[in-house]
PDB file of C-alpha atoms in Angstrom:
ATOM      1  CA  UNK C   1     -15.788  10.072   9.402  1.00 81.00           C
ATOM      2  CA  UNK C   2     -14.736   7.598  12.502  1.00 84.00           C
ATOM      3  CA  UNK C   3     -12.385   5.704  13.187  1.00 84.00           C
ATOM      4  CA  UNK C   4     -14.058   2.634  13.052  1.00 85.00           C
ATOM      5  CA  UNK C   5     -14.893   3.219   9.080  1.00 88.00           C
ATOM      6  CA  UNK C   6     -11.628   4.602   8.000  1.00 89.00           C
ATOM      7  CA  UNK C   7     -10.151   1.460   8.981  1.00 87.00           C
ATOM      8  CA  UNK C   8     -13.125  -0.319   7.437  1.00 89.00           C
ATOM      9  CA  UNK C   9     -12.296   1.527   4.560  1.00 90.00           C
ATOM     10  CA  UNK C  10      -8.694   0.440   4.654  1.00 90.00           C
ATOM     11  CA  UNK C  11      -9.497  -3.215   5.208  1.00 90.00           C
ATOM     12  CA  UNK C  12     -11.183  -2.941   1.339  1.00 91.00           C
ATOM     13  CA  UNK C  13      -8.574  -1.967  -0.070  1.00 90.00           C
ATOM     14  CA  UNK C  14      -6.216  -4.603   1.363  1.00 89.00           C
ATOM     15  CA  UNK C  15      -8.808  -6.988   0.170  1.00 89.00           C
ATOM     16  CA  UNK C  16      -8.289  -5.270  -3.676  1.00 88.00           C
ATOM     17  CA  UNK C  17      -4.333  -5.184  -2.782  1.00 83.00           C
ATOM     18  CA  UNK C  18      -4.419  -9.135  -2.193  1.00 81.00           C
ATOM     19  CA  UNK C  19      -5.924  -9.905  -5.289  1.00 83.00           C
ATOM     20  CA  UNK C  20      -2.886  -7.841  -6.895  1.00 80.00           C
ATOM     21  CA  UNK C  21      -0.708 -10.488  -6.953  1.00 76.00           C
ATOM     22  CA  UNK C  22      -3.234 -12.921  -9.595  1.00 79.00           C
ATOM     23  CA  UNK C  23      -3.604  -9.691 -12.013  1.00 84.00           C
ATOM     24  CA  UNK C  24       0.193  -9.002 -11.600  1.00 80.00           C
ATOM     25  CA  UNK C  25       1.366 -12.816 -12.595  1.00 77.00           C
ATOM     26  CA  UNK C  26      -1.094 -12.065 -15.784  1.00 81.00           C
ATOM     27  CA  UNK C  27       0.445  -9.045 -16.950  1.00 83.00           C
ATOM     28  CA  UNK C  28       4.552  -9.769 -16.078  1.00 80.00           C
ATOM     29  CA  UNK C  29       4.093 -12.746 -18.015  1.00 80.00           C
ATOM     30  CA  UNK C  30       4.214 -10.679 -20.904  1.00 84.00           C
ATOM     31  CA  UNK C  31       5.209  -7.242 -20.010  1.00 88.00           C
ATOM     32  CA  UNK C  32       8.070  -5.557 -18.373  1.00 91.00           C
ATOM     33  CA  UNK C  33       7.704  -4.735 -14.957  1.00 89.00           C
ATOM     34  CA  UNK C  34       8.480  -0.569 -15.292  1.00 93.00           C
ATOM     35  CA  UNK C  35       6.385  -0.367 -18.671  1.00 94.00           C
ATOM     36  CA  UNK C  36       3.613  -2.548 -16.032  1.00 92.00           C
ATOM     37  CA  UNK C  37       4.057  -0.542 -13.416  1.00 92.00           C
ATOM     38  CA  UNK C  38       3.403   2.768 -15.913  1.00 94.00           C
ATOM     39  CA  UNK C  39       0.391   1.807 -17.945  1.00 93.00           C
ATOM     40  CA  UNK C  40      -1.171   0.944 -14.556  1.00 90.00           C
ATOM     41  CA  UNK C  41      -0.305   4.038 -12.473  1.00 92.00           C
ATOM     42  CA  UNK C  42      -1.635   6.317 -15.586  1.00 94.00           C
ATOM     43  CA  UNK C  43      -5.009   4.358 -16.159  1.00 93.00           C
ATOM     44  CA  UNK C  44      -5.435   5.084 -12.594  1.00 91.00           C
ATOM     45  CA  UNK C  45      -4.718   8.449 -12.809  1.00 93.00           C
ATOM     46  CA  UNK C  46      -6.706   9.505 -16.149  1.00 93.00           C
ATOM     47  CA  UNK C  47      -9.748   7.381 -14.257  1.00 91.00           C
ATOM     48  CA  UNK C  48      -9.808   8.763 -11.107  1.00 89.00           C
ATOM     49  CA  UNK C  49      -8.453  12.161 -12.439  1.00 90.00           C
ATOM     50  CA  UNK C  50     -12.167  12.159 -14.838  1.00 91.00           C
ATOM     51  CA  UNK C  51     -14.473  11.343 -11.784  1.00 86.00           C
ATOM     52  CA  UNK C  52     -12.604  13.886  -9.478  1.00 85.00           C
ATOM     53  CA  UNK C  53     -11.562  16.610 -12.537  1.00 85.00           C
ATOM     54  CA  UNK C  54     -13.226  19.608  -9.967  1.00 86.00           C
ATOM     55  CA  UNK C  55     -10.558  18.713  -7.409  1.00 84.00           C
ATOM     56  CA  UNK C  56      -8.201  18.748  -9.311  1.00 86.00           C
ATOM     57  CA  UNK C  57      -8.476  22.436 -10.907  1.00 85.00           C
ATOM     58  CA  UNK C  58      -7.952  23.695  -7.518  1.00 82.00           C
ATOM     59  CA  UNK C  59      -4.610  22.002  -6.573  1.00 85.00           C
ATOM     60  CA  UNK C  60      -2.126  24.371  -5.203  1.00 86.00           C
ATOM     61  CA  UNK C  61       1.913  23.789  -6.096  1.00 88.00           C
ATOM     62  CA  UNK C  62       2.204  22.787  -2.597  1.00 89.00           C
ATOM     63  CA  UNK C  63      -0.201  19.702  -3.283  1.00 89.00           C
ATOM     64  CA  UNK C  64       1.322  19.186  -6.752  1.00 91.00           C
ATOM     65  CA  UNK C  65       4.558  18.599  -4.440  1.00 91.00           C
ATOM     66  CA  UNK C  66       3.536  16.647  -2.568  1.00 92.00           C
ATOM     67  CA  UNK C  67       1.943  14.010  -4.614  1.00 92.00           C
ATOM     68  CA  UNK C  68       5.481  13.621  -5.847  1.00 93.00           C
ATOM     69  CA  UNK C  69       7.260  12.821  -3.134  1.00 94.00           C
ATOM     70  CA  UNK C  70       4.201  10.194  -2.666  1.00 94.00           C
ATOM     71  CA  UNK C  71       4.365   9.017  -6.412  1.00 94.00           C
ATOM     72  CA  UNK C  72       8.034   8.614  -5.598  1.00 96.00           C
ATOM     73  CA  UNK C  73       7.620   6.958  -2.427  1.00 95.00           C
ATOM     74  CA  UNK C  74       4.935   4.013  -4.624  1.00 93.00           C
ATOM     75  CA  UNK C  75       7.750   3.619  -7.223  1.00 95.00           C
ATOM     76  CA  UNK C  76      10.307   2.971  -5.199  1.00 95.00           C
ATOM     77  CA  UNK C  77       7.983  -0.152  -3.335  1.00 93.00           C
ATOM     78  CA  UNK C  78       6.991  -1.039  -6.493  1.00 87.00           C
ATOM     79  CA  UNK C  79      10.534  -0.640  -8.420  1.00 88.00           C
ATOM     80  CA  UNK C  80      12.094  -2.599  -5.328  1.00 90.00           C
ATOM     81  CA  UNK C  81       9.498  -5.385  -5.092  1.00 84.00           C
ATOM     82  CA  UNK C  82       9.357  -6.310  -9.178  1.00 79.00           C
ATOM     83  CA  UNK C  83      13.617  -6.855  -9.339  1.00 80.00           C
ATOM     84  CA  UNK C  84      13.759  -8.322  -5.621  1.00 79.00           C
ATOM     85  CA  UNK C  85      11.800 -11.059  -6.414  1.00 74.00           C
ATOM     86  CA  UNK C  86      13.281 -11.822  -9.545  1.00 72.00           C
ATOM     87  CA  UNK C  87      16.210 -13.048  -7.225  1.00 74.00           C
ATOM     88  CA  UNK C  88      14.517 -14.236  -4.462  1.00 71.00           C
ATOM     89  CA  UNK C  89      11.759 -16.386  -3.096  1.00 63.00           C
ATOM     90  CA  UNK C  90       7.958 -15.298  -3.286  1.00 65.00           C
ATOM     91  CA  UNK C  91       7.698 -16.416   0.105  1.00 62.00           C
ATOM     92  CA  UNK C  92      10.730 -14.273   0.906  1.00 65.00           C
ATOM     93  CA  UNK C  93       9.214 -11.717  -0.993  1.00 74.00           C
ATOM     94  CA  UNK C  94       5.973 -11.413   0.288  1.00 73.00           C
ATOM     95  CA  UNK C  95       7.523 -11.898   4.435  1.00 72.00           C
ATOM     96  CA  UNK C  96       9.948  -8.783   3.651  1.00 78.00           C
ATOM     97  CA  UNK C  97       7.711  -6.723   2.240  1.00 80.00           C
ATOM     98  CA  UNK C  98       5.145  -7.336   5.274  1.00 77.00           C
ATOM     99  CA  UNK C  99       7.717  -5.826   7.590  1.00 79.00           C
ATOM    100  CA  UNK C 100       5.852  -2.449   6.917  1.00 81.00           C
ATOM    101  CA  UNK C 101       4.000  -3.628   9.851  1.00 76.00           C
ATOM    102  CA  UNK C 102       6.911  -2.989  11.780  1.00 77.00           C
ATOM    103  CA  UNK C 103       8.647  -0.156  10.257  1.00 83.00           C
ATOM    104  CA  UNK C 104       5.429   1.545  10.161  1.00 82.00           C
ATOM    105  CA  UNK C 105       5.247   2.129  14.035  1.00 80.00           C
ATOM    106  CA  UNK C 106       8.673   2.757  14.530  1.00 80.00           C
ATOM    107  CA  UNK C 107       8.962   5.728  11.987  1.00 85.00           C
ATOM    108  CA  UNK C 108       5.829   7.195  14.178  1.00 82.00           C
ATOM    109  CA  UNK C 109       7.745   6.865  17.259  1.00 81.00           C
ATOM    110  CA  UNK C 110      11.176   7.736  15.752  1.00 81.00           C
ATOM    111  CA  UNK C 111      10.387  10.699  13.549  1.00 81.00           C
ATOM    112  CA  UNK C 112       6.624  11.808  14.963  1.00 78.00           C
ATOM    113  CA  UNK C 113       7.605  11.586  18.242  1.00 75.00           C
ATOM    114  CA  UNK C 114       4.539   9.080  19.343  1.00 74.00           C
ATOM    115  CA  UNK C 115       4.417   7.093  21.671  1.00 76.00           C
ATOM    116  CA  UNK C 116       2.627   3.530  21.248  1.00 73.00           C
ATOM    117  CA  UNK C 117      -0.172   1.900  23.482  1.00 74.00           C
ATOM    118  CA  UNK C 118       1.249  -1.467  24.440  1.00 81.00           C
ATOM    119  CA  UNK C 119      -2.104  -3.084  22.772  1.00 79.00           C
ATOM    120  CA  UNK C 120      -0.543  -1.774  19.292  1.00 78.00           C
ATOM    121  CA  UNK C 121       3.053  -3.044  20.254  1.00 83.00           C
ATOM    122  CA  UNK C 122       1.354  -7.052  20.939  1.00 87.00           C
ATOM    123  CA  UNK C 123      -0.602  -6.710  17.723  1.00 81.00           C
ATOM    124  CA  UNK C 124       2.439  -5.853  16.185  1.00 81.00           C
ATOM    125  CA  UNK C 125       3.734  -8.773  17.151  1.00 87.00           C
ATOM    126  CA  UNK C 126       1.188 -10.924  16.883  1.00 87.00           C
ATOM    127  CA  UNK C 127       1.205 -10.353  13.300  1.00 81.00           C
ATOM    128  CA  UNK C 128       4.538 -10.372  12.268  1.00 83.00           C
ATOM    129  CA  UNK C 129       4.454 -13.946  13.572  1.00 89.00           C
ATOM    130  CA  UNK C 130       1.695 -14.681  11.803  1.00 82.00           C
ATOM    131  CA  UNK C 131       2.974 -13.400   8.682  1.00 79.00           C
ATOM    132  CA  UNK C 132       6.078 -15.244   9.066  1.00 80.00           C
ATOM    133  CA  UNK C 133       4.081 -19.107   9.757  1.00 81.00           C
ATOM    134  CA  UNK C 134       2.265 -17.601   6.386  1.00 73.00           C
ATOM    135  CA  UNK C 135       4.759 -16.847   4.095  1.00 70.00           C
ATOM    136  CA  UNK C 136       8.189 -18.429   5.360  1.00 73.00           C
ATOM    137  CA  UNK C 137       8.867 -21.933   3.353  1.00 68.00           C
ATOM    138  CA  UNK C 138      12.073 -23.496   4.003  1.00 65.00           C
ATOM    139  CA  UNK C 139      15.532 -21.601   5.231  1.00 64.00           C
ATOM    140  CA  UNK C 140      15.761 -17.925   5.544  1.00 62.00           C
ATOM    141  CA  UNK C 141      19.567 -16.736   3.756  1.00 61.00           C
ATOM    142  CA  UNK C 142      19.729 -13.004   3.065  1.00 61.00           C
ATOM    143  CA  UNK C 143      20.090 -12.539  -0.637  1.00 70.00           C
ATOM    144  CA  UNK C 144      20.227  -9.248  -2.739  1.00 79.00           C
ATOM    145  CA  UNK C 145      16.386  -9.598  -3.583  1.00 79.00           C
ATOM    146  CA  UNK C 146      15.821  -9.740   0.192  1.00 79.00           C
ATOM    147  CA  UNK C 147      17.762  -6.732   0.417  1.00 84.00           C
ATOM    148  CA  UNK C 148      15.581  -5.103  -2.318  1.00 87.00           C
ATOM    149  CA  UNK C 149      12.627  -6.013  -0.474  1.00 85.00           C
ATOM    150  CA  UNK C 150      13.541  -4.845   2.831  1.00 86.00           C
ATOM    151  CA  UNK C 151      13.742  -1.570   1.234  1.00 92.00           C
ATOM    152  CA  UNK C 152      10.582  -1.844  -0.443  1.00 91.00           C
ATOM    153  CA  UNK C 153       9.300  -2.628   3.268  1.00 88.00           C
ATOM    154  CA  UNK C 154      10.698   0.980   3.774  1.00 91.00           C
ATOM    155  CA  UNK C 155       9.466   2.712   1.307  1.00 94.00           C
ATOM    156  CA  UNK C 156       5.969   1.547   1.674  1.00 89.00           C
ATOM    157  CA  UNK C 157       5.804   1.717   5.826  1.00 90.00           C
ATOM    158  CA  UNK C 158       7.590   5.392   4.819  1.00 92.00           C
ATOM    159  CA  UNK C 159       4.811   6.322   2.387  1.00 91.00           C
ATOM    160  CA  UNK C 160       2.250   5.481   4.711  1.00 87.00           C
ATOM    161  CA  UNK C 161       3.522   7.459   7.525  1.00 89.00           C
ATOM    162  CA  UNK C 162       4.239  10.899   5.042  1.00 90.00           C
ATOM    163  CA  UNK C 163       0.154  10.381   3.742  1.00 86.00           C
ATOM    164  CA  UNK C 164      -1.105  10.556   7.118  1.00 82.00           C
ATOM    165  CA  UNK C 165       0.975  13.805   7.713  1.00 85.00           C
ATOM    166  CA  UNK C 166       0.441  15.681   3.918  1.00 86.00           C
ATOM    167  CA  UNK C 167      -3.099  14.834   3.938  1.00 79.00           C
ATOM    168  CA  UNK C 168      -3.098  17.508   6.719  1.00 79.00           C
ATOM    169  CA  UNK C 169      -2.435  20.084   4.490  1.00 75.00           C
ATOM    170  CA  UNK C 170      -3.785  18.908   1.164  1.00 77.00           C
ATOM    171  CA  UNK C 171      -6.846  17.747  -0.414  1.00 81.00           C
ATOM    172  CA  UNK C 172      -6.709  14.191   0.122  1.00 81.00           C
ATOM    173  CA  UNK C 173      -8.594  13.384  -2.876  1.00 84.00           C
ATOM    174  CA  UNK C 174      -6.568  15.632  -5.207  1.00 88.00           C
ATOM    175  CA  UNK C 175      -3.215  14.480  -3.300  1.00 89.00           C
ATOM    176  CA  UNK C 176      -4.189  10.597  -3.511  1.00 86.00           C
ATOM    177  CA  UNK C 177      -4.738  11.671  -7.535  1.00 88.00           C
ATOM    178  CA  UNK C 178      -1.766  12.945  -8.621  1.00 92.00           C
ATOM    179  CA  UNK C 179       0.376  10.926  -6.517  1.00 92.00           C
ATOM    180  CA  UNK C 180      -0.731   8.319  -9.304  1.00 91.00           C
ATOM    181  CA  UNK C 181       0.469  10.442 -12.137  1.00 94.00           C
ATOM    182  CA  UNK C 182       3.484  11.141 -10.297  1.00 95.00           C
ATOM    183  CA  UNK C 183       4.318   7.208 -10.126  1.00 95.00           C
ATOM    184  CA  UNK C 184       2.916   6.376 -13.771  1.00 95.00           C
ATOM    185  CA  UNK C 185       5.100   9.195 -15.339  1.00 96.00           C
ATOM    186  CA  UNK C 186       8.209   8.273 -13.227  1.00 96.00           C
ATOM    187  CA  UNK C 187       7.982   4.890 -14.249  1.00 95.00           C
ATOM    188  CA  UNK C 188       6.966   5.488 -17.905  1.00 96.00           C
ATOM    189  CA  UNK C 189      10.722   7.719 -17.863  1.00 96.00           C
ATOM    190  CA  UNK C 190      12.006   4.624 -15.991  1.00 95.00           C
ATOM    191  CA  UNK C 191      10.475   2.208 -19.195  1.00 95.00           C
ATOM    192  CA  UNK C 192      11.461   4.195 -21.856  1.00 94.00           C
ATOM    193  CA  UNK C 193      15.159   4.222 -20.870  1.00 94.00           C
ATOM    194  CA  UNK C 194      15.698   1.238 -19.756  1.00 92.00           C
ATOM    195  CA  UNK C 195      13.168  -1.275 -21.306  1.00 90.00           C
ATOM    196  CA  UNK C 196      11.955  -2.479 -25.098  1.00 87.00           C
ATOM    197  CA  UNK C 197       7.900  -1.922 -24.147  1.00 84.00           C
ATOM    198  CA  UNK C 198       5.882  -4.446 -26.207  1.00 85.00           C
ATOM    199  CA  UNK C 199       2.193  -4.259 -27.158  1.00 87.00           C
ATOM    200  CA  UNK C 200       0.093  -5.716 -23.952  1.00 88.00           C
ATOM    201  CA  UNK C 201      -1.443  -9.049 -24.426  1.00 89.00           C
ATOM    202  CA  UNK C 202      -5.395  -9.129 -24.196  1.00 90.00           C
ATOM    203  CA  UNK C 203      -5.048 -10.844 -20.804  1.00 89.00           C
ATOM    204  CA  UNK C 204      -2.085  -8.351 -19.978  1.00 90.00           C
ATOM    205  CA  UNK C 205      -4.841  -5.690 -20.487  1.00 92.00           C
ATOM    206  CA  UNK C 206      -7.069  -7.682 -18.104  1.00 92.00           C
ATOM    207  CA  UNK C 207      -4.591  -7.538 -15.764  1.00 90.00           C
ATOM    208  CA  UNK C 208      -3.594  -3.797 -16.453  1.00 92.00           C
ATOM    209  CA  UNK C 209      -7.313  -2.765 -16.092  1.00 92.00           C
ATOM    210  CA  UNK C 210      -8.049  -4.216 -12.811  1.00 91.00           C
ATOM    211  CA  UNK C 211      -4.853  -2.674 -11.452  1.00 89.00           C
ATOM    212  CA  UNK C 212      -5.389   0.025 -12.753  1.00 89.00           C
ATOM    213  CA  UNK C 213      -9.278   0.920 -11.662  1.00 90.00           C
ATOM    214  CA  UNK C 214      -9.397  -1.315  -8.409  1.00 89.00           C
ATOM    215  CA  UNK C 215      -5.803  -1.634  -6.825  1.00 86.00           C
ATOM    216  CA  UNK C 216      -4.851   1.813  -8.009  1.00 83.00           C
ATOM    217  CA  UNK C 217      -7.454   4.525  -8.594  1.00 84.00           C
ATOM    218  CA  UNK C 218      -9.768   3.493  -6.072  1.00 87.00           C
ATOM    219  CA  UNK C 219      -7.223   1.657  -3.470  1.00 84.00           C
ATOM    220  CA  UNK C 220      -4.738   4.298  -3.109  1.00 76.00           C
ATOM    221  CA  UNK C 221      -6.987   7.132  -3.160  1.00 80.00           C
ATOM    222  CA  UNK C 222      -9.635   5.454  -0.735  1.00 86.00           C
ATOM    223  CA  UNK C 223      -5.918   5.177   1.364  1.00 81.00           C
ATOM    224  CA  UNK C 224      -5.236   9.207   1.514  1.00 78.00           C
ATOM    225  CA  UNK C 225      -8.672   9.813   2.477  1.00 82.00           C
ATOM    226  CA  UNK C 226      -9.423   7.282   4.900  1.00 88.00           C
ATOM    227  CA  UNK C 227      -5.525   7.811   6.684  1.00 79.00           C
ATOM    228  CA  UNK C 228      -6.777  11.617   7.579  1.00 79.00           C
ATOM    229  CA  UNK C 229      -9.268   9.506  10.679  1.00 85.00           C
ATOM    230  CA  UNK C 230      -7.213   6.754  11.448  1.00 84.00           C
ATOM    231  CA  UNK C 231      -3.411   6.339  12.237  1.00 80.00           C
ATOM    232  CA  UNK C 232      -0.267   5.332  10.779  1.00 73.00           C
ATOM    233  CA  UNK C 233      -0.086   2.568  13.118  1.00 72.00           C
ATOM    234  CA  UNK C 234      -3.368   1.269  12.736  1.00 80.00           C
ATOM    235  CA  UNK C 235      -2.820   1.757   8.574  1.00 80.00           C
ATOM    236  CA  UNK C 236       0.041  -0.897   9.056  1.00 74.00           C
ATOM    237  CA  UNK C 237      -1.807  -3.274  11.190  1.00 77.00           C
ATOM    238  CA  UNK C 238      -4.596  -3.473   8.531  1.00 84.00           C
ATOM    239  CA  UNK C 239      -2.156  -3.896   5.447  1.00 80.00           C
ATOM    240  CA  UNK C 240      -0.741  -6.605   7.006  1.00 76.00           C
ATOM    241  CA  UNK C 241      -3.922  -8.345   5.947  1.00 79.00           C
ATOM    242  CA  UNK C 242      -2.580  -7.981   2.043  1.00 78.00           C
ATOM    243  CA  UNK C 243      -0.323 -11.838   2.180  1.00 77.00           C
ATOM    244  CA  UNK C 244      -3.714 -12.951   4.085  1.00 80.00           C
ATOM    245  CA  UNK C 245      -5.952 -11.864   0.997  1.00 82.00           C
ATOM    246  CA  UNK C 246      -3.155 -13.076  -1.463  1.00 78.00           C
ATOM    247  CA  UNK C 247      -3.221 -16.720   0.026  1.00 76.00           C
ATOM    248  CA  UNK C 248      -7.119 -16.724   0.132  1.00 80.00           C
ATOM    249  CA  UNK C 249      -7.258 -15.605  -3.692  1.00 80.00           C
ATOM    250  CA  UNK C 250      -4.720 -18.471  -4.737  1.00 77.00           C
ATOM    251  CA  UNK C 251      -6.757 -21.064  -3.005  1.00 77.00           C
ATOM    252  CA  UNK C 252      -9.954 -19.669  -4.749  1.00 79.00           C
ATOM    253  CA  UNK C 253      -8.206 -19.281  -7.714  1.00 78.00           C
ATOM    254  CA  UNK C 254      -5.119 -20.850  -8.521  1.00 70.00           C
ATOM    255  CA  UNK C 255      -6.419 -24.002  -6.170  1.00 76.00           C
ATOM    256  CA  UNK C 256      -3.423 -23.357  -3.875  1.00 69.00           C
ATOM    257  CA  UNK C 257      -3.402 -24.635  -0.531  1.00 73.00           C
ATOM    258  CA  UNK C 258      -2.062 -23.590   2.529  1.00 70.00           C
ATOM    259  CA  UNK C 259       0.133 -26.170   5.319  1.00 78.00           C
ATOM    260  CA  UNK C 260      -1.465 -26.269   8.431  1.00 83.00           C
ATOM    261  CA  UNK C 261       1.288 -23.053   9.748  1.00 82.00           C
ATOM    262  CA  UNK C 262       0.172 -21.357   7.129  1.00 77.00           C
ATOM    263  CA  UNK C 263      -3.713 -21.078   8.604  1.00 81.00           C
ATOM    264  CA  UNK C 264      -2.288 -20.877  12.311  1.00 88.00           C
ATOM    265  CA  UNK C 265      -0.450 -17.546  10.947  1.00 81.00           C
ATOM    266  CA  UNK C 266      -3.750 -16.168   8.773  1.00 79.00           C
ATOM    267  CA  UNK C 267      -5.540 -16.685  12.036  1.00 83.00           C
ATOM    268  CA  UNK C 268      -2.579 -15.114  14.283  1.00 85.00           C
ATOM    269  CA  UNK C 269      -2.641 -11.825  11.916  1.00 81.00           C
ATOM    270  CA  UNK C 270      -6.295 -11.018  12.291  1.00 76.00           C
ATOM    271  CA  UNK C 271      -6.063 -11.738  15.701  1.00 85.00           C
ATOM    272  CA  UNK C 272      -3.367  -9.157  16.237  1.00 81.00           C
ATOM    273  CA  UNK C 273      -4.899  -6.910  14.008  1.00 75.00           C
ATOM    274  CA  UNK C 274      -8.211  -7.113  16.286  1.00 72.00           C
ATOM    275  CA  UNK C 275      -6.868  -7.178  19.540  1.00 78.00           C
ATOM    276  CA  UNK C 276      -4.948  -3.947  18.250  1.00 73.00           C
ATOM    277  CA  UNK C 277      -8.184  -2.077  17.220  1.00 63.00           C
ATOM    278  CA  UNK C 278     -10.220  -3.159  20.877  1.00 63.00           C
ATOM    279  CA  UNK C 279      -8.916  -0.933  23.042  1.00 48.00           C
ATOM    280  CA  UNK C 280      -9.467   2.583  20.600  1.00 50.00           C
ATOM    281  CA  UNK C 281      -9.868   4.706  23.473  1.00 51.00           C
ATOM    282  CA  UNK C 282      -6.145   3.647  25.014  1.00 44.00           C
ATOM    283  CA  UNK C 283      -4.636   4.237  21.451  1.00 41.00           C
ATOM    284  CA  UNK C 284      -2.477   7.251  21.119  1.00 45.00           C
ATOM    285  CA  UNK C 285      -1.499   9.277  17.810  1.00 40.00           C
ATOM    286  CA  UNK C 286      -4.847  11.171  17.832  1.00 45.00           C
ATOM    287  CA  UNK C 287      -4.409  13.652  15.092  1.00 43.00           C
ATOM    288  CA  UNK C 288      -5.838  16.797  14.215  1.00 41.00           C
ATOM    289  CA  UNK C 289      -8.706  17.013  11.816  1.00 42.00           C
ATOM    290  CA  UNK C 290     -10.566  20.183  12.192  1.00 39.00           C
ATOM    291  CA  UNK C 291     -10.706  21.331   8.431  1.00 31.00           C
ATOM    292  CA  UNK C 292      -9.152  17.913   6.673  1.00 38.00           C
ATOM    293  CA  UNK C 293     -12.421  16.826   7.653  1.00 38.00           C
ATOM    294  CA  UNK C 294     -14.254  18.977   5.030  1.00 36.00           C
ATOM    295  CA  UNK C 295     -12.262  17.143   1.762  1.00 35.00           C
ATOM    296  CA  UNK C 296     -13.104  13.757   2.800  1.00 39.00           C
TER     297      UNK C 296
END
């Protein structure tokens, strides 16, 4: 597979991650977020775990270990994102989390030792500009949700950086699998101890459904595979597309419209995000593929 359609890949699934946020205002309305968070992860796991049921008979424990530090890694973004923004702004909210963009590139130069082409660094800051005319409304005063979704931020930008390196040494289908079960169980435990689940609504299981098939079985699997061709930093750069998708969705949808910074800063994050990808010959990061190349 090339570069070119591993990151077309990932560009999808932002599009499927930006409709999220309509499926998720259907279901919290009348679930709780952990008990969400579960019946979603699972339904993505029993799907995708029936389509792929081959791979998964020939998982090795190192696999199974890995999935759960990356089922870990989702609940965390997910646990942090669903109680920040119960005490902070959605604009807040969806700004924060977007600073995976940043931290995505700096854990690949602090921790993998790689050093970034300065077309990456401008993109990078092209779109964190963008993201910020986007999502920003008002003041900016740090509160304990902004807190919780700074470290969402981290989780995520850390959970993208550990799936380019594991799917190395795993099968990235079976890997982006069971890292679903890993997050569904943890957050059924989660639920179950600390929540009263209720029955889901019928537009709760709307809502549970598409997560469950589109953002989650197909999204974050399509993720593991198409990360083995493409790189961390690049991975970022695209996801910072989600608030994009999001805004586009409520205008579609909920009829809401943007202020004129808001469509300078959709514009400014797909031009970063294409001036990044131009120069693929300059960009560092190259990784090895010789035999992950075979389970794609």
């Amino acid at each position: 597979m090339s570069q070119a359609k591993a990151n077309g890949m990932l560009a999808i699934v932002t599009i499927f991650w930006g409709a999220s946020y309509l499926f998720m205002k259907m279901g919290l309305s009348s679930l709780p977020p952990f008990y969400f968070i579960a019946l979603r992860f699972l339904l993505a796991f029993f799907i995708a775990g029936a389509v792929f049921y081959q791979r998964l008979w020939r998982v090795d424990r190192r696999t199974i270990r890995h999935a759960f530090l990356l089922g870990t890694l989702l609940f965390l973004v997910f646990a942090f994102v669903m109680i920040g923004v119960q005490s902070t702004t959605t604009s807040h909210a969806g700004f924060l989390v977007s600073l995976t963009v940043i931290f995505v590139p700096l854990f690949s130069a602090l921790f993998l030792k790689q050093k970034l082409a300065r077309q990456v660094v401008i993109g990078v800051c092209l779109a964190m500009i963008g993201i910020a005319l986007l999502t920003i409304k008002g003041g900016f005063v740090v509160k304990q949700g902004d807190v919780l979704c700074i470290l969402a931020a981290v989780c995520y930008a850390m959970h993208i950086v550990v799936t380019g390196q594991l799917t190395k040494h795993s099968d990235s289908i079976a890997l982006g699998i069971l890292q679903l079960g890993a997050c569904g169980f943890i957050s059924l435990v989660v639920s179950l101890s600390f929540e009263s689940p209720t029955s889901p609504t019928p537009s709760a299981w709307i809502a549970i459904f598409a997560l469950g098939i589109l953002c989650s079985a197909i999204g974050f699997v399509v993720q593991t595979v198409a990360q083995k061709y493409t790189t961390a930093a690049h991975a970022g750069l695209i996801f910072s597309l989600e608030p994009v998708f999001a805004a586009l969705f409520g205008y579609l949808f909920l009829g809401e419209v943007l202020p004129l910074k808001g469509y300078i800063g959709a514009a400014l994050v797909l031009i970063g995000i294409l001036y990044a990808e131009l120069p693929r010959k300059e960009f560092p990061l190259k990784e090895k593929r010789e035999f992950s190349r075979q389970s794609g």
